[in-house]
Coordinates of C-alpha atoms and ligand atoms in Angstrom, one line a residue:
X227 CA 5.5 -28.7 -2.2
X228 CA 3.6 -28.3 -5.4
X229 CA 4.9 -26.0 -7.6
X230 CA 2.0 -22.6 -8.0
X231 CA 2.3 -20.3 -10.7
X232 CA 0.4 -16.8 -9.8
X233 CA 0.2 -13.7 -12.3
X234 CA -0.3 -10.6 -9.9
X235 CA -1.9 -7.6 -11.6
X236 CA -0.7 -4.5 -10.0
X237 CA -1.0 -0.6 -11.2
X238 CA 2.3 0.1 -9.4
X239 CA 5.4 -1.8 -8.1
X240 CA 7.9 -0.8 -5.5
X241 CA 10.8 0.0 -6.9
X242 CA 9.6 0.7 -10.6
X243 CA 7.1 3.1 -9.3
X244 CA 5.2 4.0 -5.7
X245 CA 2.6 6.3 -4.7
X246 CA 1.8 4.1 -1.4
X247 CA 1.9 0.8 0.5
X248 CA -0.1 -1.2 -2.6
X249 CA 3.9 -0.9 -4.4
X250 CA 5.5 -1.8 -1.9
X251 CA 3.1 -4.8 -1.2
X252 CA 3.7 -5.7 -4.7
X253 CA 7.3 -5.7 -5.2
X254 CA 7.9 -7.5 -1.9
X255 CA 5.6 -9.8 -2.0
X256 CA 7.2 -12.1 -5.2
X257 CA 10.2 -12.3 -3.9
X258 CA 9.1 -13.5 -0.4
X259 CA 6.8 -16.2 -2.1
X260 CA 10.0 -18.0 -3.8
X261 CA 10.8 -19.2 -0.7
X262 CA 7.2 -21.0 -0.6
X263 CA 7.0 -22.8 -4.0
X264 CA 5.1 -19.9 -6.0
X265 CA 6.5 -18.6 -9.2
X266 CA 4.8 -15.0 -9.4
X267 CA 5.0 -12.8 -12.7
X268 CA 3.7 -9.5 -12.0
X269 CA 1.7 -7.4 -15.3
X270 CA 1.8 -3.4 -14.7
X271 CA 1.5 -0.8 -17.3
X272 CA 4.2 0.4 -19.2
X273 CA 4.9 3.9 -17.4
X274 CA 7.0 6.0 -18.8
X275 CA 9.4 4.9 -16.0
X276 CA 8.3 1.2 -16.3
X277 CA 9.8 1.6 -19.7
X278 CA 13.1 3.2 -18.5
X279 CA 13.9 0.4 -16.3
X280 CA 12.9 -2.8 -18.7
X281 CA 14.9 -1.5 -21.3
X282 CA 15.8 -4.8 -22.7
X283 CA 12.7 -6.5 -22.2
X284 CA 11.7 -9.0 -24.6
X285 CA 8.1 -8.3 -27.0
X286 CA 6.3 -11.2 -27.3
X287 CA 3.3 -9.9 -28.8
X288 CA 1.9 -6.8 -30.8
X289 CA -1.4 -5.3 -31.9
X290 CA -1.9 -2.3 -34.2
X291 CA -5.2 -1.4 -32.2
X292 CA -5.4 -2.1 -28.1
X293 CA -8.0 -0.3 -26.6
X294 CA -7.9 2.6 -29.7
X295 CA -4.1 2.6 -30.7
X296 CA -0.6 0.2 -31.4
X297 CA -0.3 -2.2 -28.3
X298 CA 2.8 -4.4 -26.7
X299 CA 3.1 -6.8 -24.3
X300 CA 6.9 -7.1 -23.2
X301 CA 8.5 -9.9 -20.8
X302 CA 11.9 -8.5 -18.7
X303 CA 12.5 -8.4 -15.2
X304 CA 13.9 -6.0 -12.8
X305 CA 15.7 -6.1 -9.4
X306 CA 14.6 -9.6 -8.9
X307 CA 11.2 -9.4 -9.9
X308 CA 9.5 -10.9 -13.2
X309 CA 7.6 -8.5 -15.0
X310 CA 5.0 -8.7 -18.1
X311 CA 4.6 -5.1 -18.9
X312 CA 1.8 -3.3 -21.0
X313 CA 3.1 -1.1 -23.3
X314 CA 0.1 0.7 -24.4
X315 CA 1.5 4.6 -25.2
X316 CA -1.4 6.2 -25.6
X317 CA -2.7 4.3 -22.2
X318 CA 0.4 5.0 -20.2
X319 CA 3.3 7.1 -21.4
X320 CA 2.3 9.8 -19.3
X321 CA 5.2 11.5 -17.2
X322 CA 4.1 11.4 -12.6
X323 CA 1.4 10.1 -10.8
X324 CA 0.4 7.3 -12.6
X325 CA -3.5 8.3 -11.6
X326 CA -3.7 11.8 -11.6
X327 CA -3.0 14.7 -14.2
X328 CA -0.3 17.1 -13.2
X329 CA -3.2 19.3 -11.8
X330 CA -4.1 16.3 -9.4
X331 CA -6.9 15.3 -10.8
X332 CA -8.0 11.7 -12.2
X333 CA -6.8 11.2 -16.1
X334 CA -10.7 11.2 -17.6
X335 CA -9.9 7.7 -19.6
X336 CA -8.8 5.6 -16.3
X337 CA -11.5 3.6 -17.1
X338 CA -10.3 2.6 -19.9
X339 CA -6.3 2.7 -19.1
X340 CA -7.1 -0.3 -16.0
X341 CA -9.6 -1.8 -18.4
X342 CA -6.9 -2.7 -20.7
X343 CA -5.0 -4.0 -17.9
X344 CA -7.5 -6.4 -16.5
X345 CA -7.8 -7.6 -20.3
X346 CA -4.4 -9.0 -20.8
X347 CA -4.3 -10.1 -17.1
X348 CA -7.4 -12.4 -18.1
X349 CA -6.0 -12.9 -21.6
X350 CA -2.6 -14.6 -19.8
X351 CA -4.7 -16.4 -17.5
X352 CA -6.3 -18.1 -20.5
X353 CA -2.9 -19.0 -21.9
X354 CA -1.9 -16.4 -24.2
X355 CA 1.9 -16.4 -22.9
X356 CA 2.5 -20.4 -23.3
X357 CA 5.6 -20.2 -21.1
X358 CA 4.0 -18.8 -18.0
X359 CA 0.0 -20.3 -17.9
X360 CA -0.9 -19.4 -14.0
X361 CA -2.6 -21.7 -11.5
X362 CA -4.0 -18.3 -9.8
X363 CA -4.8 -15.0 -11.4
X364 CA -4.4 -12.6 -8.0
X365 CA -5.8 -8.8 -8.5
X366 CA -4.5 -5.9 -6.9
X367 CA -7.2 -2.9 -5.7
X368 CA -9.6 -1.6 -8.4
X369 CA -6.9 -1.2 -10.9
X370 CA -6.8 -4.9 -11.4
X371 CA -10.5 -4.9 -10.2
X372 CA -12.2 -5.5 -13.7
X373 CA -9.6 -9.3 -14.0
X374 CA -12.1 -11.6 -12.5
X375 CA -14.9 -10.0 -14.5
X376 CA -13.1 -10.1 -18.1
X377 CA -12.2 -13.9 -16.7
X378 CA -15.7 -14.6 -15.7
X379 CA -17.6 -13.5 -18.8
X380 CA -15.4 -15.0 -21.3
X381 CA -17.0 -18.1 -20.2
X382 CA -14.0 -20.2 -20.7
X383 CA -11.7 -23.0 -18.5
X384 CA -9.7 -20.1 -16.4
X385 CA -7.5 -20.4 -13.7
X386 CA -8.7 -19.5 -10.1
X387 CA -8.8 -15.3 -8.7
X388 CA -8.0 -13.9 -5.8
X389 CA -8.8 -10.3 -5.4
X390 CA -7.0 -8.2 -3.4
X391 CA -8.1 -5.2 -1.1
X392 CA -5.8 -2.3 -0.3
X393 CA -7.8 0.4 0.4
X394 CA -12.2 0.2 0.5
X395 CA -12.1 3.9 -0.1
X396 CA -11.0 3.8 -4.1
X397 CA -13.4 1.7 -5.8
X398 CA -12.9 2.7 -9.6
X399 CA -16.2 3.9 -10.6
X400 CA -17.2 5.0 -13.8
X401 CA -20.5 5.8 -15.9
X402 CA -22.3 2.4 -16.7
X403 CA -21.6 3.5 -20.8
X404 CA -17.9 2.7 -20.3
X405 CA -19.2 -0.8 -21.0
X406 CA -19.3 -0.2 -24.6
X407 CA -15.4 0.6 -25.0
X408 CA -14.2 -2.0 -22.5
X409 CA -15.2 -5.7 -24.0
X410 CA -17.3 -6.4 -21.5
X411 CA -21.1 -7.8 -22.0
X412 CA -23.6 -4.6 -21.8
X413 CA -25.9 -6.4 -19.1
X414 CA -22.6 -7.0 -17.0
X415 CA -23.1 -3.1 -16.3
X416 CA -26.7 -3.4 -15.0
X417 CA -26.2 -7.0 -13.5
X418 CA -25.9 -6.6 -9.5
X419 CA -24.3 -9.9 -9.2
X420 CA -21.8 -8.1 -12.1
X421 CA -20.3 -4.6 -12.2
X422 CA -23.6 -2.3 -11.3
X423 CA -23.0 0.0 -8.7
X424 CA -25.5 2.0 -7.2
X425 CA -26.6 3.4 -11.3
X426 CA -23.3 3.2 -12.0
X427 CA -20.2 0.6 -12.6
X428 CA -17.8 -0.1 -10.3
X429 CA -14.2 -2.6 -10.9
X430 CA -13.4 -2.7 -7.2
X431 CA -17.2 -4.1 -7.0
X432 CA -16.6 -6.5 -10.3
X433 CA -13.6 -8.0 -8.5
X434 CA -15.2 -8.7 -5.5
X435 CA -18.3 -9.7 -6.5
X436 CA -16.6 -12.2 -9.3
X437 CA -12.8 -13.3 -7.9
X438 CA -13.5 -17.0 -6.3
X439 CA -11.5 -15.5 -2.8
X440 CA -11.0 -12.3 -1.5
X441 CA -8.3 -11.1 1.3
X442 CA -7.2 -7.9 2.5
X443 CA -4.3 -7.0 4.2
X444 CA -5.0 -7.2 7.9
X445 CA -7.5 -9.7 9.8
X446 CA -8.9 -6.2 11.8
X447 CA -9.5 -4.5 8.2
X448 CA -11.1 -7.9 6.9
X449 CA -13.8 -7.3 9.7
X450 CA -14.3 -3.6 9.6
X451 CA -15.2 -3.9 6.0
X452 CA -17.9 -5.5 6.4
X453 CA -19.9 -3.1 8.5
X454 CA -21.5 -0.5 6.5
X455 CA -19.2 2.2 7.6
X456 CA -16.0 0.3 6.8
X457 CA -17.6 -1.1 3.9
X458 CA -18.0 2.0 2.5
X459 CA -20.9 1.0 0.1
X460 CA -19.2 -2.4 -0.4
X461 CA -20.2 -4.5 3.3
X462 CA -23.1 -5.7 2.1
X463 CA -21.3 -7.8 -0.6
X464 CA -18.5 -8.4 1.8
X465 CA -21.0 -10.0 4.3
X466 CA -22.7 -11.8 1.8
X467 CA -19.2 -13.4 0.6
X468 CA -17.4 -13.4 4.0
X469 CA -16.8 -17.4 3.5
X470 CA -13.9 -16.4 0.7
X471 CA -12.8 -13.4 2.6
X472 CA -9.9 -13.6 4.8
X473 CA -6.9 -11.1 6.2
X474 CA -3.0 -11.3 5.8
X475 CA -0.9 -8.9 7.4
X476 CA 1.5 -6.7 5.3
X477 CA 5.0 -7.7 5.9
X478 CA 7.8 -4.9 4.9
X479 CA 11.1 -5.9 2.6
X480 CA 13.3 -6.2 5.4
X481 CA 16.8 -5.7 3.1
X482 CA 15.1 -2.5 1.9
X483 CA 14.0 -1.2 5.7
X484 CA 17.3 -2.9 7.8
X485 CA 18.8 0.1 10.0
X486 CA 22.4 -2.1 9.9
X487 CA 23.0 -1.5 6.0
X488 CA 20.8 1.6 4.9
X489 CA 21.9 3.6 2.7
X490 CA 19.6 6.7 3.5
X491 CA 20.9 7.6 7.2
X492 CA 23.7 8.8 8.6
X493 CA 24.9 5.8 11.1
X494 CA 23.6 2.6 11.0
X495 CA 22.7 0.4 14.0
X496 CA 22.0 -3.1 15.2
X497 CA 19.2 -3.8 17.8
X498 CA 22.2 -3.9 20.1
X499 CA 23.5 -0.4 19.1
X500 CA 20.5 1.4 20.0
X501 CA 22.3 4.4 21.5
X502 CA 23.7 5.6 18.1
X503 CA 20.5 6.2 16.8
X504 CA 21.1 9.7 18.3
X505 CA 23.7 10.3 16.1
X506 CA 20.5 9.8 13.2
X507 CA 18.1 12.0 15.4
X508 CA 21.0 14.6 15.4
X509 CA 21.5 14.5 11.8
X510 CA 17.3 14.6 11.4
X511 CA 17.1 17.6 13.4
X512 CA 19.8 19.4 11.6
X513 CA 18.3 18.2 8.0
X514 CA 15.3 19.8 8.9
X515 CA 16.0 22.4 10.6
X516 CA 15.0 21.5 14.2
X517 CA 16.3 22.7 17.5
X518 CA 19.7 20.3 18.2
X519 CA 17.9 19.0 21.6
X520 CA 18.3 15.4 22.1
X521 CA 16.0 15.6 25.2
X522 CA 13.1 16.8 22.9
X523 CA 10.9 13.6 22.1
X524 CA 11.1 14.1 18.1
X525 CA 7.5 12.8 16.7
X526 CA 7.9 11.3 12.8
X527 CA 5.2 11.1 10.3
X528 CA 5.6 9.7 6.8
X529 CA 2.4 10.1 5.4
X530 CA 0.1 10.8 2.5
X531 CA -1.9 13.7 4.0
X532 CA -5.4 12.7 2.8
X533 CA -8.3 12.7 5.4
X534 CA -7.9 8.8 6.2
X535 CA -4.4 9.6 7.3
X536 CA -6.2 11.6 10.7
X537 CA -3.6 14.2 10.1
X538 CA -6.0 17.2 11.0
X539 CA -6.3 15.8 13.9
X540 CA -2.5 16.4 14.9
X541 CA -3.0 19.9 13.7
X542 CA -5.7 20.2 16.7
X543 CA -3.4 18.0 19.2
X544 CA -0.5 20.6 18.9
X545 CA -1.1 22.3 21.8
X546 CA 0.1 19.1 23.6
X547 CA 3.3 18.5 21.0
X548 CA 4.3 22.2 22.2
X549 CA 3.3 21.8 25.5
X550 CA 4.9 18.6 26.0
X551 CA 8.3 19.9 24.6
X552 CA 8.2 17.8 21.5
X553 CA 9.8 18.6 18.2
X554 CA 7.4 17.3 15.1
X555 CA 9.5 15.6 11.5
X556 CA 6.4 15.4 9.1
X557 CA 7.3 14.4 5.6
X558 CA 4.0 13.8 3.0
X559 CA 2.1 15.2 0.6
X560 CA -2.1 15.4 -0.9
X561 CA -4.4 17.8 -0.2
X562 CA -3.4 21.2 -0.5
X563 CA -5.6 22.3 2.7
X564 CA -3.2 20.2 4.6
X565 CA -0.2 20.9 3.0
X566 CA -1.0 24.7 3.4
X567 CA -1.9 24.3 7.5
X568 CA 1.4 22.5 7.9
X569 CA 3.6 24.8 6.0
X570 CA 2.1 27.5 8.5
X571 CA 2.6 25.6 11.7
X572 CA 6.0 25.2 10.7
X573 CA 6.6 28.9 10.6
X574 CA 5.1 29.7 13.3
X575 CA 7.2 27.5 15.5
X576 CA 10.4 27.1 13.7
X577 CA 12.8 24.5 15.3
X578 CA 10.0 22.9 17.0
X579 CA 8.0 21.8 13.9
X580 CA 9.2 20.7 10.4
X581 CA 7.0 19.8 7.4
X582 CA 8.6 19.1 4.4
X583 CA 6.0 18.7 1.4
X584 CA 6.3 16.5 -1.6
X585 CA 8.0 12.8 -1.5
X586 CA 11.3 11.6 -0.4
X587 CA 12.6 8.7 -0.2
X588 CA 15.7 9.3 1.6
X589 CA 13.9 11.0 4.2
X590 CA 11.7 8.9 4.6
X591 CA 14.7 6.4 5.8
X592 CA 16.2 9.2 7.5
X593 CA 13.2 9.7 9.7
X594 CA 12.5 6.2 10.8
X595 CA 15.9 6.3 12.1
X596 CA 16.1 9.1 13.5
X597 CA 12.9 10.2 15.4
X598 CA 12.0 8.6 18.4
X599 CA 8.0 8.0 18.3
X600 CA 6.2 7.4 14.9
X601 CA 3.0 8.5 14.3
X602 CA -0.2 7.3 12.7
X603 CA -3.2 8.3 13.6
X604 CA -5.8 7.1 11.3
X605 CA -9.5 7.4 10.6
X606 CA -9.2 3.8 8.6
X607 CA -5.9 1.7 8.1
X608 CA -6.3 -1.4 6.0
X609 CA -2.5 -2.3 7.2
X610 CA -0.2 0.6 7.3
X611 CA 3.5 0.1 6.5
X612 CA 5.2 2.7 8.2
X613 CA 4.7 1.4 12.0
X614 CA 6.2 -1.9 10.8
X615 CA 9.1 -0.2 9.7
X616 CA 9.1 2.0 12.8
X617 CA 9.6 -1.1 14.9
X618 CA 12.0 -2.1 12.7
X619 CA 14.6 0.9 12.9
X620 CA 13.6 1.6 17.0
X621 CA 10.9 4.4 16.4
X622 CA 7.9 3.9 19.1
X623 CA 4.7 3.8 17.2
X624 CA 1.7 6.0 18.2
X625 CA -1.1 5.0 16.3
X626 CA -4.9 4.8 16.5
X627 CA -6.9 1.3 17.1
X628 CA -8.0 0.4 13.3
X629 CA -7.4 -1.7 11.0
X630 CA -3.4 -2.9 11.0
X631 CA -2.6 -0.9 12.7
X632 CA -4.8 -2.5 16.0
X633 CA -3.0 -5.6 14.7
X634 CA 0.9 -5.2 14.5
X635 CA 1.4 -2.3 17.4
X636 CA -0.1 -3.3 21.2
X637 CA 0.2 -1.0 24.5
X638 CA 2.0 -1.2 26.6
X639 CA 4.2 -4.0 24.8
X640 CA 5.3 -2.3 21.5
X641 CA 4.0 1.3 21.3
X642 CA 0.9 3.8 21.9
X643 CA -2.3 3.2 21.0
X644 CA -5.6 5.2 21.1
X645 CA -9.2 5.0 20.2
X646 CA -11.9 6.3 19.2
X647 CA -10.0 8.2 16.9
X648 CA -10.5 11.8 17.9
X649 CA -8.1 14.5 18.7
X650 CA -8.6 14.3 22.4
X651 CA -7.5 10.4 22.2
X652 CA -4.4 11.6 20.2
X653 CA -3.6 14.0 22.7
X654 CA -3.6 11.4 25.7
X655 CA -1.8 8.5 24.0
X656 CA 0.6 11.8 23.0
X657 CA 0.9 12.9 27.0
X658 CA 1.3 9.1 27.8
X659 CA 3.6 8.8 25.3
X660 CA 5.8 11.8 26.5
X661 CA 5.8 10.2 30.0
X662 CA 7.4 7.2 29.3
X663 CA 10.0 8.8 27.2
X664 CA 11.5 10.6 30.0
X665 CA 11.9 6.7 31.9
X666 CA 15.2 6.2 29.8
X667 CA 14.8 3.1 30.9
X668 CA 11.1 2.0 29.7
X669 CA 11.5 3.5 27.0
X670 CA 14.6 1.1 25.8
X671 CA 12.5 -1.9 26.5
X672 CA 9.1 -0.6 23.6
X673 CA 12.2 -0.6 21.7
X674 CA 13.6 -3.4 22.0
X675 CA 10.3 -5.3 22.0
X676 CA 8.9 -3.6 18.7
X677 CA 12.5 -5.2 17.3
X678 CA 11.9 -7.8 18.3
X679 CA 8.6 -8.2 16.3
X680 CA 8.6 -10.0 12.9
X681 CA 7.5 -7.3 10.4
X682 CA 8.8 -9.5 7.8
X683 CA 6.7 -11.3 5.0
X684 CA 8.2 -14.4 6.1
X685 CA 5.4 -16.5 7.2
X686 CA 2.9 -13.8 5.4
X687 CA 3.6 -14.9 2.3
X688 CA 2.8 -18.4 3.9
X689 CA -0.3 -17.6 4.1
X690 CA -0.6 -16.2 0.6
X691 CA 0.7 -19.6 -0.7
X692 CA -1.3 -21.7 1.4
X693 CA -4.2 -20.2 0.1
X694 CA -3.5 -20.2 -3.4
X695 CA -2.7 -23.8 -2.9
X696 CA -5.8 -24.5 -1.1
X697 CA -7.8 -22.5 -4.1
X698 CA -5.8 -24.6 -6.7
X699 CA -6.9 -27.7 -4.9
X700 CA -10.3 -27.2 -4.3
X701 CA -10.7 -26.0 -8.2
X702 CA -9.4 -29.3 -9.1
X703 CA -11.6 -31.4 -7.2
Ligands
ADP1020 P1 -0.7 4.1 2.1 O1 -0.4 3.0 1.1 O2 -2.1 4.2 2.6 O3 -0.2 5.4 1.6 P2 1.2 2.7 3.8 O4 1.6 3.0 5.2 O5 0.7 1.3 3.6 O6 0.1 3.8 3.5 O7 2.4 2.9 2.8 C1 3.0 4.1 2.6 C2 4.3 3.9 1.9 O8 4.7 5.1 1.3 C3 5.4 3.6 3.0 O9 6.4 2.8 2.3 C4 5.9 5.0 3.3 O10 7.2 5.0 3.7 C5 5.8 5.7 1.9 N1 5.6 7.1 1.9 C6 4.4 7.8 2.2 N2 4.5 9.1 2.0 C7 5.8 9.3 1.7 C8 6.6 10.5 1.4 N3 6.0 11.7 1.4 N4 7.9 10.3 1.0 C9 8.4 9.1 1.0 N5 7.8 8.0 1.3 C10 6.5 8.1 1.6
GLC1021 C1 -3.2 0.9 1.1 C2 -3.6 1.2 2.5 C3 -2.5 0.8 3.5 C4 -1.8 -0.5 3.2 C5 -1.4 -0.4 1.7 C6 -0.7 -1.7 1.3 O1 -2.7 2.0 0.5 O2 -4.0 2.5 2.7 O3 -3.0 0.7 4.8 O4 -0.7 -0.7 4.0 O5 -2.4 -0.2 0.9 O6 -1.5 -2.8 1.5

C-alpha cells in the first residue's frame, strides 16, 4: 500500500469543538484512515478552545499582518489526531459558536475568517510546511470551500482536491467585493466557471466548481443534489460535474458511541445484555422528569432544531405520541420558534413530554441508551449520525426516506421509515412503530439486527483512501 498524505481543512473537529455531524466526521475520520495507509493532518482555526487544548503546540511560522493583524500557524496534536492550527486572534479568539455571535447571528467578517483558512490550507499544499507536503488537499463544507480556488488560481504544481459536502443548504455566500480583501483574482468573482454566484460569490460554489473530485456523505444525498431542489441552487453544477462526484456513508467513532464502556449512562450493555437497557430508560425518565413507566414506548431525539431537522412536524404528529401512550426525550437546540413550541408542549403534558434546550453531551449518550425508538424525521439528510448511533446502543430508528438516512435504516429489517416527509407519514410510521413495540418479541429482533449493522468507518474510510489513491494516480499519469 502506497503511503497518501492528505491535509483536511475543517472549521470544527470533534472533540476540540462540535456544533454538528461535520466534527464528528472530522475527528473520526483520521484516525480510521491510519489503518488504510493515509497520514491525515487536519488545519482548523485557533478557537479560543482550539487554543486551550494545543497548549504545547509547536509555532512554526509567524506573520505580523494575516488577513489585517499578527498571524500563527502552530503544529500539536490532540487525542490522537494531528493538528495544524491557525492562530489568527483577531479571526478566531472569539468565545461559542464558532459561526454565530452570541445573538445568533453570522460574525459579519466570516468571509474573511474561512478565507484565511482556505489560504494556508492552499499555502501547505504548495509546500510551506516541508515536513508534511500532502498528496491530496481534501475540503470540508464551505468553510474550506474557497481551498481549491486559492489552489487553482495560484497557477502553480499543487497537489490534487477533494471537496467535501456536508450540508447543500450552507453555501458561504458573500458580496462579490469581498474579492478585494481575500487574495483572490477580481474576475474569479464574476467568472461562472470561478466563484460567481447568482450576482454574488459563493465558497461552497468555488470548491465545487474547482476541487478535481467531489463526494458527499451518503450515495442517496450524492443523487438528490443534483436535482434542482436538492441542489439547492448548486444541481446544475453538480450535474454538469457528476463524473467526479461520488457518495461515502458517515461512519460513527465506535469507542466514542460503544454502550459496553460509556461513560455517559447509567449501566452499560453488550448486544447480549439488551434487557438492562431498562435500567438506562429508567434512569432517562427520571433525569428528565418523565412518568417511571417502562411500558411507555419512550421516543428520543438529539437534534439541532432547524427546519431541515422536520421537527415541526413532530409538533403536528403529537396527537398520535399522546394517543399512542408514548413518552417524548427531545434534547436540541436553534430556532427560537421551535425551542419556544417545545418548551410549551412540555408543560402542558408533563411526564409525558421532555424538552430539554441547549447542548449536552452527556445526554445525548444518555438518551441513545436509554429510549427505545429514535427519531429523525427530516426534510433533507445528507447522512445523519444519530440513527447510526441509535443502532448502535439498541434504539429503533424512525426516520424519513432522504438522504442517509434512506441508506443506513431499512423497514422492516432495522427500523421505521416514512416518505414523503409530511406529518401524516410521521404519524403512520409512529402508529406502526407503536405496534410492533408491544410484540416484545419483534421488537428484540430490529434490535438486534440494527446491532448488528456496521456503523463503523471501517471500510468508509476505505473508500476515502481508495479514492485519494485513485486521484493521486490518475494526477501522476
Ligand atoms: P447535523 O450535523 O446536521 O446536526 P448529524 O446527525 O450528522 O446532524 O450530527 C449531529 C451530531 O451532533 C450528533 O453527534 C449528535 O449526537 C450531536 N448533537 C446534536 N444536537 C445535540 C445536542 N443538543 N446535544 C448534544 N449533542 C447533539
Ligand atoms: C451535516 C449534515 C448531516 C451529516 C453531517 C456530517 O451537518 O446535516 O446529515 O451527517 O453533516 O457529515
Amino acid at each position: 500500500m502506497t503511503p497518501v498524505r492528505v491535509l483536511a481543512v475543517a472549521s470544527e473537529v470533534y472533540p476540540i469543538i462540535k456544533t454538528g455531524g461535520l466534527a464528528d466526521v472530522a475527528g473520526a475520520l483520521p484516525i480510521a484512515l491510519k489503518a488504510h495507509g493515509v497520514e491525515m493532518r487536519t488545519l482548523m482555526p485557533g478557537y479560543p478552545e482550539t487554543m486551550r487544548l494545543l497548549a504545547g503546540a509547536e509555532e512554526i511560522r509567524r506573520w505580523p499582518d494575516y488577513f489585517g493583524g499578527p498571524g500563527r500557524l502552530l503544529a500539536g496534536s490532540h487525542d490522537g489526531l494531528d493538528l495544524f492550527v491557525l492562530d489568527v486572534p483577531h479571526l478566531y479568539a472569539r468565545p461559542g459558536n464558532p459561526y454565530v455571535t452570541p445573538d445568533g447571528v453570522d460574525w459579519p467578517d466570516n468571509g474573511v475568517r474561512f478565507a484565511a483558512l482556505s489560504r494556508i490550507a492552499a499555502d501547505i499544499g504548495h509546500g510551506l510546511v516541508p515536513a508534511f507536503v500532502p498528496d491530496i488537499v481534501h475540503a470540508h463544507d464551505w468553510q474550506a470551500g474557497l481551498t481549491p480556488a486559492y489552489l487553482h488560481y495560484d497557477n502553480r504544481p499543487r497537489p490534487g482536491t477533494v471537496m467535501t459536502i456536508h450540508n447543500m443548504a450552507y453555501q458561504g455566500k458573500f458580496a462579490p467585493e469581498l474579492i478585494g480583501s481575500i487574495g483572490l483574482p477580481r474576475e474569479a468573482s464574476f467568472d461562472v466557471h470561478g466563484l460567481e454566484y447568482f450576482g454574488g460569490i459563493s465558497f461552497l460554489k468555488a470548491g465545487l466548481q474547482l476541487a478535481d473530485r467531489i463526494t458527499t456523505v451518503s450515495p442517496t444525498y450524492a443523487h438528490e443534489i443534483q436535482s434542482d431542489e436538492g441542489g439547492m441552487g448548486l444541481g446544475g453544477l453538480l450535474r454538469e460535474r457528476a463524473d467526479v462526484l461520488s457518495g461515502i456513508l458517515n461512519g460513527i467513532d465506535i469507542s466514542v458511541w460503544n454502550p459496553q464502556t460509556d461513560p455517559h449512562i447509567a449501566y452499560r450493555f453488550s448486544s447480549e445484555e439488551l434487557s438492562f437497557r431498562s435500567a438506562n430508560k429508567a434512569a432517562l425518565q427520571q433525569r428528565l422528569g418523565l412518568d417511571p413507566r417502562p411500558d411507555a414506548l419512550v421516543l428520543g431525539v438529539i437534534s439541532r432544531l432547524s427546519w431541515q431537522k422536520g421537527l415541526d412536524l413532530l409538533l403536528e404528529a403529537m396527537p398520535i405520541v399522546l394517543g399512542e401512550g408514548m413518552q417524548l426525550a427531545l434534547l436540541g437546540s436553534g430556532d427560537a420558534d421551535l425551542q419556544d413550541r417545545y418548551q410549551s408542549a412540555a408543560r402542558a403534558y408533563p411526564g409525558r413530554i421532555a424538552a430539554v434546550i441547549g447542548y449536552d453531551e452527556a445526554l445525548a449518550h444518555l438518551i441513545q441508551a436509554g429510549s427505545d425508538a429514535l427519531l429523525v424525521p427530516s426534510r433533507f439528510e445528507p447522512c445523519g449520525l444519530t440513527q447510526l448511533c441509535a443502532l448502535r446502543y439498541g434504539a429503533v430508528p424512525i426516520v424519513s426516506r432522504v438522504g442517509g438516512l434512506a441508506d443506513t435504516v431499512s423497514e422492516p429489517a432495522t427500523g421505521f421509515t416514512f416518505g414523503p416527509v409530511s406529518s401524516e407519514n410521521l404519524s403512520a410510521a409512529l402508529r406502526r412503530a407503536s405496534f410492533a413495540f408491544h410484540d416484545k418479541a419483534a421488537w428484540r429482533q430490529l434490535q438486534r439486527t440494527g446491532l448488528a449493522t456496521d456503523v463503523s468507518w471501517r471500510h468508509r474510510a476505505g473508500e476515502y483512501a481508495a479514492l485519494y489513491r485513485d486521484l493521486t494516480a490518475s494526477r501522476r499519469a
